[in-house]
Structure formats: C-alpha cells, structure tokens
C-alpha cells in the first residue's frame, strides 16, 4: 500500500532522509544512500563540493536527477551566514527547497532559536521553501510553521550525539499541533531510535552520523530503512494500551473444569 507524504507539494515514498557528510569517500556515500532507500539527501553547502568540477563532486556519485538535494546551513551560527549560504546554494544549483539550521554554540550544536526565526522569515520572503531544524519547544515550532516553514524538524537530541529521542512528549505535542510534516532531526544513534521516532507519529527522520559513523555504514543504512518502515507501520497499526497489571493472552471464560 502506498504511504507517501508531501513536502512543499512534492510527494515522497521514503520517510528516511539522509546526510552526505562524514563518509570516508563519495563512493561509500553513494552506496550507503542507495541502501537506505532515501529520496532526499541533505548537502552541507559550506562543506561539500557541488560546484567545482576540477575537484571530485558529489553530483557525480549521487545523481541530483534521482535524488532531491536539500542544501543545508550546517556550520552557520548567525542568521546572516545561513541566509548567505542558501542564496549561494540557489545560485549554484537552483535549489529553493532548503534546510535551515542556525546553531547556538560549537559544543552542543543546539539551535539558536532567535536567529533561526529571523533567518526563516527572511528566506521565506525571498521565495525559499524552508525545512527548519529547531528545538523541541512546541511554541517555537508553531511560530515557525505559522511563519510559513514547509516542515518542522525538532531535534531528538544533540547533533551527532547518538543519544536518541530524549523528549518524546514535546515531539508528540509538536506533531499533534502541526499541519506541515514533522521530522525528527539529530540525535538518532541506532535503528530503535528511528523506529521510536516514527512510532511517535512523526512523518520522517533525518540522520547522518548514525549511518556514516557506524562500523558498517551500508548495513546500518539498511537497518535504518527497515526501522523507519517498521515504526511507521506500528504507528498506523495502533499499539495496544499499556496496563498496570497482567492480562492473559488466552481468554479465561469457557475454560474446562479440571476438577
């Protein structure tokens, strides 16, 4: 059965979005992305060569006609840097669907929400379709949606930490109140984290280090693909209620009297 979702009017079948950084080379990047089944790949514009043909280029390994490139502002710590970076990305590749992230400090890489809000407003006015990395604050998330962001991407935990989903309640609240897709971004460490994010009802999960930093990135990419699909199916199936006491699997009525 088809289970697609839409971002800015584009329909996607895979709910797993993956990054293109931290792999040992572009060949490993290519194979891992293929194994993940992802259709959207994020590209750190300031770190990945997408415009200098004299050097190895990502586009030679990850076909932009096959995948939706999502330029991001990884490494930006101010509104001005983020806006400038995405303007350059649009000039280089014509991309207007972008991922905005404005970081607060080098140690935690936690989002700087005042700068994020300011940058989002500027980019939306310039015609960008903004998917936005943000804190797991339901109020800030709603402000970004009301401003016109096309997807809200609250962190599961700190970027690259692998700590998993630390605040599931807030993420559920964000999802329940949103009319645009909500995708967990950052902090996923292993397949169970990805499945949990989907079981919460999220529309998708974005990850990079969890795959690229694994001992076997290709195997982990396959695991993440299955985890996202499994978590989504479990959410749609509707889990059994949690109970304080035991409840026998077999019915207790109509039992044969053993006396």
PDB file of C-alpha atoms in Angstrom:
ATOM      1  CA  UNK A   1       0.000   0.000   0.000  1.00  0.00           C
ATOM      2  CA  UNK A   2       1.213   3.499  -0.836  1.00  0.00           C
ATOM      3  CA  UNK A   3       2.189   5.580   2.182  1.00  0.00           C
ATOM      4  CA  UNK A   4       3.604   8.752   0.696  1.00  0.00           C
ATOM      5  CA  UNK A   5       3.927  12.140   2.318  1.00  0.00           C
ATOM      6  CA  UNK A   6       4.340  15.624   0.895  1.00  0.00           C
ATOM      7  CA  UNK A   7       6.804  18.420   1.497  1.00  0.00           C
ATOM      8  CA  UNK A   8       6.140  21.696  -0.301  1.00  0.00           C
ATOM      9  CA  UNK A   9       3.932  19.938  -2.835  1.00  0.00           C
ATOM     10  CA  UNK A  10       6.446  17.182  -3.627  1.00  0.00           C
ATOM     11  CA  UNK A  11       5.486  13.592  -2.855  1.00  0.00           C
ATOM     12  CA  UNK A  12       7.977  11.140  -1.341  1.00  0.00           C
ATOM     13  CA  UNK A  13       7.755   7.427  -0.585  1.00  0.00           C
ATOM     14  CA  UNK A  14      10.760   7.106   1.728  1.00  0.00           C
ATOM     15  CA  UNK A  15      10.393   8.707   5.130  1.00  0.00           C
ATOM     16  CA  UNK A  16      14.118   8.397   5.789  1.00  0.00           C
ATOM     17  CA  UNK A  17      16.221  11.439   4.876  1.00  0.00           C
ATOM     18  CA  UNK A  18      19.996  11.100   4.994  1.00  0.00           C
ATOM     19  CA  UNK A  19      23.019  13.338   5.036  1.00  0.00           C
ATOM     20  CA  UNK A  20      26.039  13.158   2.750  1.00  0.00           C
ATOM     21  CA  UNK A  21      28.824  14.054   5.166  1.00  0.00           C
ATOM     22  CA  UNK A  22      31.299  12.093   7.311  1.00  0.00           C
ATOM     23  CA  UNK A  23      31.703   9.141   4.944  1.00  0.00           C
ATOM     24  CA  UNK A  24      35.218   8.009   4.011  1.00  0.00           C
ATOM     25  CA  UNK A  25      34.649   8.932   0.356  1.00  0.00           C
ATOM     26  CA  UNK A  26      31.942   9.696  -2.205  1.00  0.00           C
ATOM     27  CA  UNK A  27      31.735   6.036  -3.247  1.00  0.00           C
ATOM     28  CA  UNK A  28      30.749   4.963   0.268  1.00  0.00           C
ATOM     29  CA  UNK A  29      28.308   7.864   0.370  1.00  0.00           C
ATOM     30  CA  UNK A  30      26.676   6.627  -2.824  1.00  0.00           C
ATOM     31  CA  UNK A  31      26.330   3.001  -1.712  1.00  0.00           C
ATOM     32  CA  UNK A  32      25.013   3.926   1.745  1.00  0.00           C
ATOM     33  CA  UNK A  33      22.363   6.232   0.302  1.00  0.00           C
ATOM     34  CA  UNK A  34      21.267   3.525  -2.127  1.00  0.00           C
ATOM     35  CA  UNK A  35      20.993   1.038   0.752  1.00  0.00           C
ATOM     36  CA  UNK A  36      18.939   3.491   2.812  1.00  0.00           C
ATOM     37  CA  UNK A  37      16.287   3.889   0.146  1.00  0.00           C
ATOM     38  CA  UNK A  38      16.226   7.628   0.851  1.00  0.00           C
ATOM     39  CA  UNK A  39      14.891  10.033  -1.760  1.00  0.00           C
ATOM     40  CA  UNK A  40      16.005  13.257  -0.052  1.00  0.00           C
ATOM     41  CA  UNK A  41      19.679  13.876   0.721  1.00  0.00           C
ATOM     42  CA  UNK A  42      20.980  16.833   2.667  1.00  0.00           C
ATOM     43  CA  UNK A  43      24.068  18.658   1.452  1.00  0.00           C
ATOM     44  CA  UNK A  44      26.168  20.927   3.670  1.00  0.00           C
ATOM     45  CA  UNK A  45      26.785  23.708   1.166  1.00  0.00           C
ATOM     46  CA  UNK A  46      29.813  25.015   3.040  1.00  0.00           C
ATOM     47  CA  UNK A  47      31.490  21.599   3.263  1.00  0.00           C
ATOM     48  CA  UNK A  48      30.594  19.542   0.171  1.00  0.00           C
ATOM     49  CA  UNK A  49      31.796  20.349  -3.328  1.00  0.00           C
ATOM     50  CA  UNK A  50      28.796  20.801  -5.598  1.00  0.00           C
ATOM     51  CA  UNK A  51      30.128  23.473  -7.953  1.00  0.00           C
ATOM     52  CA  UNK A  52      33.877  22.981  -8.661  1.00  0.00           C
ATOM     53  CA  UNK A  53      34.290  20.453 -11.498  1.00  0.00           C
ATOM     54  CA  UNK A  54      38.073  20.439 -11.054  1.00  0.00           C
ATOM     55  CA  UNK A  55      37.595  18.521  -7.789  1.00  0.00           C
ATOM     56  CA  UNK A  56      35.594  15.354  -7.009  1.00  0.00           C
ATOM     57  CA  UNK A  57      31.930  16.341  -6.919  1.00  0.00           C
ATOM     58  CA  UNK A  58      29.042  14.816  -5.011  1.00  0.00           C
ATOM     59  CA  UNK A  59      26.776  15.090  -8.051  1.00  0.00           C
ATOM     60  CA  UNK A  60      28.998  12.588  -9.898  1.00  0.00           C
ATOM     61  CA  UNK A  61      28.093   9.937  -7.328  1.00  0.00           C
ATOM     62  CA  UNK A  62      24.655  10.981  -6.057  1.00  0.00           C
ATOM     63  CA  UNK A  63      22.578  11.898  -9.098  1.00  0.00           C
ATOM     64  CA  UNK A  64      20.514  15.068  -8.487  1.00  0.00           C
ATOM     65  CA  UNK A  65      18.055  13.784 -11.107  1.00  0.00           C
ATOM     66  CA  UNK A  66      17.424  10.712  -8.963  1.00  0.00           C
ATOM     67  CA  UNK A  67      17.562  12.307  -5.516  1.00  0.00           C
ATOM     68  CA  UNK A  68      16.122  15.528  -4.155  1.00  0.00           C
ATOM     69  CA  UNK A  69      19.040  17.612  -2.964  1.00  0.00           C
ATOM     70  CA  UNK A  70      18.355  19.531   0.229  1.00  0.00           C
ATOM     71  CA  UNK A  71      21.034  22.195   0.771  1.00  0.00           C
ATOM     72  CA  UNK A  72      21.543  22.931   4.451  1.00  0.00           C
ATOM     73  CA  UNK A  73      23.313  25.557   6.508  1.00  0.00           C
ATOM     74  CA  UNK A  74      25.390  23.221   8.698  1.00  0.00           C
ATOM     75  CA  UNK A  75      28.121  25.206  10.415  1.00  0.00           C
ATOM     76  CA  UNK A  76      26.211  28.506  10.409  1.00  0.00           C
ATOM     77  CA  UNK A  77      25.907  30.341  13.723  1.00  0.00           C
ATOM     78  CA  UNK A  78      24.153  33.543  12.638  1.00  0.00           C
ATOM     79  CA  UNK A  79      21.119  34.471  10.596  1.00  0.00           C
ATOM     80  CA  UNK A  80      23.282  36.347   8.092  1.00  0.00           C
ATOM     81  CA  UNK A  81      25.602  33.370   7.489  1.00  0.00           C
ATOM     82  CA  UNK A  82      22.678  30.999   6.989  1.00  0.00           C
ATOM     83  CA  UNK A  83      20.840  33.284   4.572  1.00  0.00           C
ATOM     84  CA  UNK A  84      24.013  33.983   2.601  1.00  0.00           C
ATOM     85  CA  UNK A  85      24.795  30.260   2.357  1.00  0.00           C
ATOM     86  CA  UNK A  86      21.389  29.373   0.956  1.00  0.00           C
ATOM     87  CA  UNK A  87      21.458  32.239  -1.509  1.00  0.00           C
ATOM     88  CA  UNK A  88      24.733  30.798  -2.824  1.00  0.00           C
ATOM     89  CA  UNK A  89      23.152  27.335  -2.989  1.00  0.00           C
ATOM     90  CA  UNK A  90      20.301  28.655  -5.095  1.00  0.00           C
ATOM     91  CA  UNK A  91      22.739  30.375  -7.440  1.00  0.00           C
ATOM     92  CA  UNK A  92      24.866  27.215  -7.739  1.00  0.00           C
ATOM     93  CA  UNK A  93      22.130  24.639  -8.218  1.00  0.00           C
ATOM     94  CA  UNK A  94      18.811  26.421  -8.490  1.00  0.00           C
ATOM     95  CA  UNK A  95      17.587  24.875  -5.241  1.00  0.00           C
ATOM     96  CA  UNK A  96      14.775  26.557  -3.358  1.00  0.00           C
ATOM     97  CA  UNK A  97      13.765  23.656  -1.068  1.00  0.00           C
ATOM     98  CA  UNK A  98      16.313  24.050   1.725  1.00  0.00           C
ATOM     99  CA  UNK A  99      17.073  23.013   5.287  1.00  0.00           C
ATOM    100  CA  UNK A 100      17.763  25.852   7.666  1.00  0.00           C
ATOM    101  CA  UNK A 101      19.797  25.348  10.810  1.00  0.00           C
ATOM    102  CA  UNK A 102      21.373  28.122  12.865  1.00  0.00           C
ATOM    103  CA  UNK A 103      23.474  26.779  15.707  1.00  0.00           C
ATOM    104  CA  UNK A 104      23.959  28.328  19.118  1.00  0.00           C
ATOM    105  CA  UNK A 105      27.459  27.148  20.026  1.00  0.00           C
ATOM    106  CA  UNK A 106      30.249  24.827  18.947  1.00  0.00           C
ATOM    107  CA  UNK A 107      29.927  22.452  21.895  1.00  0.00           C
ATOM    108  CA  UNK A 108      26.242  21.495  21.911  1.00  0.00           C
ATOM    109  CA  UNK A 109      25.247  22.491  18.348  1.00  0.00           C
ATOM    110  CA  UNK A 110      21.866  23.327  19.875  1.00  0.00           C
ATOM    111  CA  UNK A 111      19.718  25.564  17.661  1.00  0.00           C
ATOM    112  CA  UNK A 112      19.804  29.305  18.226  1.00  0.00           C
ATOM    113  CA  UNK A 113      16.072  29.923  18.013  1.00  0.00           C
ATOM    114  CA  UNK A 114      16.015  33.756  17.798  1.00  0.00           C
ATOM    115  CA  UNK A 115      18.453  33.630  14.859  1.00  0.00           C
ATOM    116  CA  UNK A 116      16.578  30.698  13.333  1.00  0.00           C
ATOM    117  CA  UNK A 117      13.284  32.594  13.420  1.00  0.00           C
ATOM    118  CA  UNK A 118      14.892  35.666  11.885  1.00  0.00           C
ATOM    119  CA  UNK A 119      16.574  33.667   9.112  1.00  0.00           C
ATOM    120  CA  UNK A 120      13.406  31.701   8.342  1.00  0.00           C
ATOM    121  CA  UNK A 121      11.422  34.897   7.919  1.00  0.00           C
ATOM    122  CA  UNK A 122      13.993  36.359   5.523  1.00  0.00           C
ATOM    123  CA  UNK A 123      14.304  33.196   3.436  1.00  0.00           C
ATOM    124  CA  UNK A 124      10.543  32.699   3.121  1.00  0.00           C
ATOM    125  CA  UNK A 125      10.182  36.296   1.907  1.00  0.00           C
ATOM    126  CA  UNK A 126      12.787  35.514  -0.758  1.00  0.00           C
ATOM    127  CA  UNK A 127      10.815  32.529  -2.023  1.00  0.00           C
ATOM    128  CA  UNK A 128      12.687  29.689  -0.343  1.00  0.00           C
ATOM    129  CA  UNK A 129      10.758  26.636   0.855  1.00  0.00           C
ATOM    130  CA  UNK A 130      12.209  26.225   4.310  1.00  0.00           C
ATOM    131  CA  UNK A 131      12.509  22.991   6.249  1.00  0.00           C
ATOM    132  CA  UNK A 132      13.766  24.074   9.655  1.00  0.00           C
ATOM    133  CA  UNK A 133      15.873  22.436  12.369  1.00  0.00           C
ATOM    134  CA  UNK A 134      14.637  23.630  15.738  1.00  0.00           C
ATOM    135  CA  UNK A 135      14.450  22.940  19.447  1.00  0.00           C
ATOM    136  CA  UNK A 136      11.750  20.622  20.769  1.00  0.00           C
ATOM    137  CA  UNK A 137       9.776  23.627  22.025  1.00  0.00           C
ATOM    138  CA  UNK A 138       6.155  23.354  20.798  1.00  0.00           C
ATOM    139  CA  UNK A 139       5.677  27.145  20.904  1.00  0.00           C
ATOM    140  CA  UNK A 140       8.754  27.889  18.796  1.00  0.00           C
ATOM    141  CA  UNK A 141       7.797  25.093  16.391  1.00  0.00           C
ATOM    142  CA  UNK A 142       4.331  26.580  15.937  1.00  0.00           C
ATOM    143  CA  UNK A 143       5.795  30.031  15.325  1.00  0.00           C
ATOM    144  CA  UNK A 144       7.969  28.618  12.548  1.00  0.00           C
ATOM    145  CA  UNK A 145       5.004  26.843  10.966  1.00  0.00           C
ATOM    146  CA  UNK A 146       2.804  29.953  11.158  1.00  0.00           C
ATOM    147  CA  UNK A 147       5.619  31.920   9.539  1.00  0.00           C
ATOM    148  CA  UNK A 148       5.452  29.613   6.507  1.00  0.00           C
ATOM    149  CA  UNK A 149       8.071  26.883   7.005  1.00  0.00           C
ATOM    150  CA  UNK A 150       7.168  23.783   4.968  1.00  0.00           C
ATOM    151  CA  UNK A 151       8.455  21.246   7.519  1.00  0.00           C
ATOM    152  CA  UNK A 152       9.349  21.372  11.194  1.00  0.00           C
ATOM    153  CA  UNK A 153      12.393  19.381  12.312  1.00  0.00           C
ATOM    154  CA  UNK A 154      12.792  19.232  16.098  1.00  0.00           C
ATOM    155  CA  UNK A 155      15.953  17.650  17.423  1.00  0.00           C
ATOM    156  CA  UNK A 156      15.717  14.225  19.040  1.00  0.00           C
ATOM    157  CA  UNK A 157      18.892  15.057  20.936  1.00  0.00           C
ATOM    158  CA  UNK A 158      22.114  16.911  20.165  1.00  0.00           C
ATOM    159  CA  UNK A 159      23.548  16.670  16.650  1.00  0.00           C
ATOM    160  CA  UNK A 160      25.911  13.736  16.341  1.00  0.00           C
ATOM    161  CA  UNK A 161      25.330  12.597  19.933  1.00  0.00           C
ATOM    162  CA  UNK A 162      23.509   9.331  19.214  1.00  0.00           C
ATOM    163  CA  UNK A 163      21.513   9.802  22.426  1.00  0.00           C
ATOM    164  CA  UNK A 164      18.178   9.024  20.772  1.00  0.00           C
ATOM    165  CA  UNK A 165      14.830  10.677  21.482  1.00  0.00           C
ATOM    166  CA  UNK A 166      15.191  12.480  24.817  1.00  0.00           C
ATOM    167  CA  UNK A 167      11.886  14.361  24.923  1.00  0.00           C
ATOM    168  CA  UNK A 168       9.184  12.284  23.225  1.00  0.00           C
ATOM    169  CA  UNK A 169       6.331  14.178  24.900  1.00  0.00           C
ATOM    170  CA  UNK A 170       7.278  17.512  23.333  1.00  0.00           C
ATOM    171  CA  UNK A 171       7.801  15.933  19.939  1.00  0.00           C
ATOM    172  CA  UNK A 172       4.322  14.386  20.117  1.00  0.00           C
ATOM    173  CA  UNK A 173       2.857  17.770  21.046  1.00  0.00           C
ATOM    174  CA  UNK A 174       4.623  19.408  18.106  1.00  0.00           C
ATOM    175  CA  UNK A 175       3.274  16.751  15.761  1.00  0.00           C
ATOM    176  CA  UNK A 176      -0.269  16.932  17.130  1.00  0.00           C
ATOM    177  CA  UNK A 177      -0.391  20.706  16.616  1.00  0.00           C
ATOM    178  CA  UNK A 178       1.291  20.829  13.192  1.00  0.00           C
ATOM    179  CA  UNK A 179      -0.332  20.986   9.777  1.00  0.00           C
ATOM    180  CA  UNK A 180       3.000  20.513   7.993  1.00  0.00           C
ATOM    181  CA  UNK A 181       5.307  17.476   8.168  1.00  0.00           C
ATOM    182  CA  UNK A 182       7.264  16.966  11.386  1.00  0.00           C
ATOM    183  CA  UNK A 183      10.566  15.110  11.073  1.00  0.00           C
ATOM    184  CA  UNK A 184      12.954  14.228  13.872  1.00  0.00           C
ATOM    185  CA  UNK A 185      16.344  15.706  13.057  1.00  0.00           C
ATOM    186  CA  UNK A 186      19.529  14.950  15.008  1.00  0.00           C
ATOM    187  CA  UNK A 187      20.432  12.555  17.785  1.00  0.00           C
ATOM    188  CA  UNK A 188      19.377   9.223  16.278  1.00  0.00           C
ATOM    189  CA  UNK A 189      22.023   6.623  17.105  1.00  0.00           C
ATOM    190  CA  UNK A 190      20.630   3.277  16.059  1.00  0.00           C
ATOM    191  CA  UNK A 191      17.638   1.608  14.441  1.00  0.00           C
ATOM    192  CA  UNK A 192      15.491   1.523  17.573  1.00  0.00           C
ATOM    193  CA  UNK A 193      15.749   5.326  17.843  1.00  0.00           C
ATOM    194  CA  UNK A 194      14.471   5.725  14.288  1.00  0.00           C
ATOM    195  CA  UNK A 195      11.617   3.288  14.892  1.00  0.00           C
ATOM    196  CA  UNK A 196      10.670   5.129  18.098  1.00  0.00           C
ATOM    197  CA  UNK A 197      10.553   8.481  16.293  1.00  0.00           C
ATOM    198  CA  UNK A 198       8.150   7.007  13.759  1.00  0.00           C
ATOM    199  CA  UNK A 199       6.052   5.311  16.464  1.00  0.00           C
ATOM    200  CA  UNK A 200       5.511   8.770  17.971  1.00  0.00           C
ATOM    201  CA  UNK A 201       3.739   9.703  14.744  1.00  0.00           C
ATOM    202  CA  UNK A 202       6.479  11.729  13.080  1.00  0.00           C
ATOM    203  CA  UNK A 203       6.394  11.990   9.310  1.00  0.00           C
ATOM    204  CA  UNK A 204      10.043  11.128   8.884  1.00  0.00           C
ATOM    205  CA  UNK A 205      13.545  11.040  10.322  1.00  0.00           C
ATOM    206  CA  UNK A 206      16.706  12.749   9.133  1.00  0.00           C
ATOM    207  CA  UNK A 207      20.113  11.365  10.080  1.00  0.00           C
ATOM    208  CA  UNK A 208      23.742  11.402   9.035  1.00  0.00           C
ATOM    209  CA  UNK A 209      26.201  10.361  11.759  1.00  0.00           C
ATOM    210  CA  UNK A 210      24.108   7.354  12.797  1.00  0.00           C
ATOM    211  CA  UNK A 211      24.842   5.820   9.388  1.00  0.00           C
ATOM    212  CA  UNK A 212      28.166   7.372   8.386  1.00  0.00           C
ATOM    213  CA  UNK A 213      29.637   6.837  11.860  1.00  0.00           C
ATOM    214  CA  UNK A 214      28.636   3.173  12.137  1.00  0.00           C
ATOM    215  CA  UNK A 215      31.274   0.439  11.860  1.00  0.00           C
ATOM    216  CA  UNK A 216      29.425  -0.789   8.766  1.00  0.00           C
ATOM    217  CA  UNK A 217      27.617   2.199   7.233  1.00  0.00           C
ATOM    218  CA  UNK A 218      25.996   0.150   4.480  1.00  0.00           C
ATOM    219  CA  UNK A 219      24.475  -2.360   6.893  1.00  0.00           C
ATOM    220  CA  UNK A 220      23.326   0.458   9.176  1.00  0.00           C
ATOM    221  CA  UNK A 221      21.709   2.246   6.229  1.00  0.00           C
ATOM    222  CA  UNK A 222      19.685  -0.896   5.519  1.00  0.00           C
ATOM    223  CA  UNK A 223      18.789  -1.185   9.208  1.00  0.00           C
ATOM    224  CA  UNK A 224      17.573   2.414   9.311  1.00  0.00           C
ATOM    225  CA  UNK A 225      15.446   1.901   6.213  1.00  0.00           C
ATOM    226  CA  UNK A 226      13.700  -1.061   7.841  1.00  0.00           C
ATOM    227  CA  UNK A 227      13.401   0.722  11.196  1.00  0.00           C
ATOM    228  CA  UNK A 228      11.639   3.726   9.692  1.00  0.00           C
ATOM    229  CA  UNK A 229       9.270   1.482   7.753  1.00  0.00           C
ATOM    230  CA  UNK A 230       8.602  -0.677  10.831  1.00  0.00           C
ATOM    231  CA  UNK A 231       7.998   2.291  13.124  1.00  0.00           C
ATOM    232  CA  UNK A 232       5.628   3.877  10.635  1.00  0.00           C
ATOM    233  CA  UNK A 233       3.659   0.642  10.251  1.00  0.00           C
ATOM    234  CA  UNK A 234       3.465   0.206  14.028  1.00  0.00           C
ATOM    235  CA  UNK A 235       2.127   3.756  14.403  1.00  0.00           C
ATOM    236  CA  UNK A 236      -0.527   3.171  11.769  1.00  0.00           C
ATOM    237  CA  UNK A 237      -1.473  -0.183  13.323  1.00  0.00           C
ATOM    238  CA  UNK A 238      -2.103   1.417  16.709  1.00  0.00           C
ATOM    239  CA  UNK A 239      -0.274  -0.057  19.665  1.00  0.00           C
ATOM    240  CA  UNK A 240      -2.044  -1.928  22.450  1.00  0.00           C
ATOM    241  CA  UNK A 241      -2.773   0.143  25.562  1.00  0.00           C
ATOM    242  CA  UNK A 242      -0.326  -0.004  28.440  1.00  0.00           C
ATOM    243  CA  UNK A 243      -1.780  -1.654  31.561  1.00  0.00           C
ATOM    244  CA  UNK A 244      -0.799  -1.639  35.185  1.00  0.00           C
ATOM    245  CA  UNK A 245      -1.460  -5.353  35.673  1.00  0.00           C
ATOM    246  CA  UNK A 246      -1.115  -8.541  33.662  1.00  0.00           C
ATOM    247  CA  UNK A 247      -3.751  -9.594  31.180  1.00  0.00           C
ATOM    248  CA  UNK A 248      -3.758 -13.230  29.996  1.00  0.00           C
ATOM    249  CA  UNK A 249      -3.275 -13.837  26.306  1.00  0.00           C
ATOM    250  CA  UNK A 250      -5.851 -16.650  26.339  1.00  0.00           C
ATOM    251  CA  UNK A 251      -9.499 -15.953  27.316  1.00  0.00           C
ATOM    252  CA  UNK A 252     -10.497 -17.007  30.810  1.00  0.00           C
ATOM    253  CA  UNK A 253     -14.165 -17.651  30.035  1.00  0.00           C
ATOM    254  CA  UNK A 254     -15.348 -21.099  28.914  1.00  0.00           C
ATOM    255  CA  UNK A 255     -12.409 -22.955  30.436  1.00  0.00           C
ATOM    256  CA  UNK A 256     -12.763 -26.724  31.015  1.00  0.00           C
ATOM    257  CA  UNK A 257     -13.175 -27.522  34.677  1.00  0.00           C
ATOM    258  CA  UNK A 258     -10.097 -29.513  35.657  1.00  0.00           C
ATOM    259  CA  UNK A 259     -11.735 -30.958  38.793  1.00  0.00           C
TER     260      UNK A 259
END
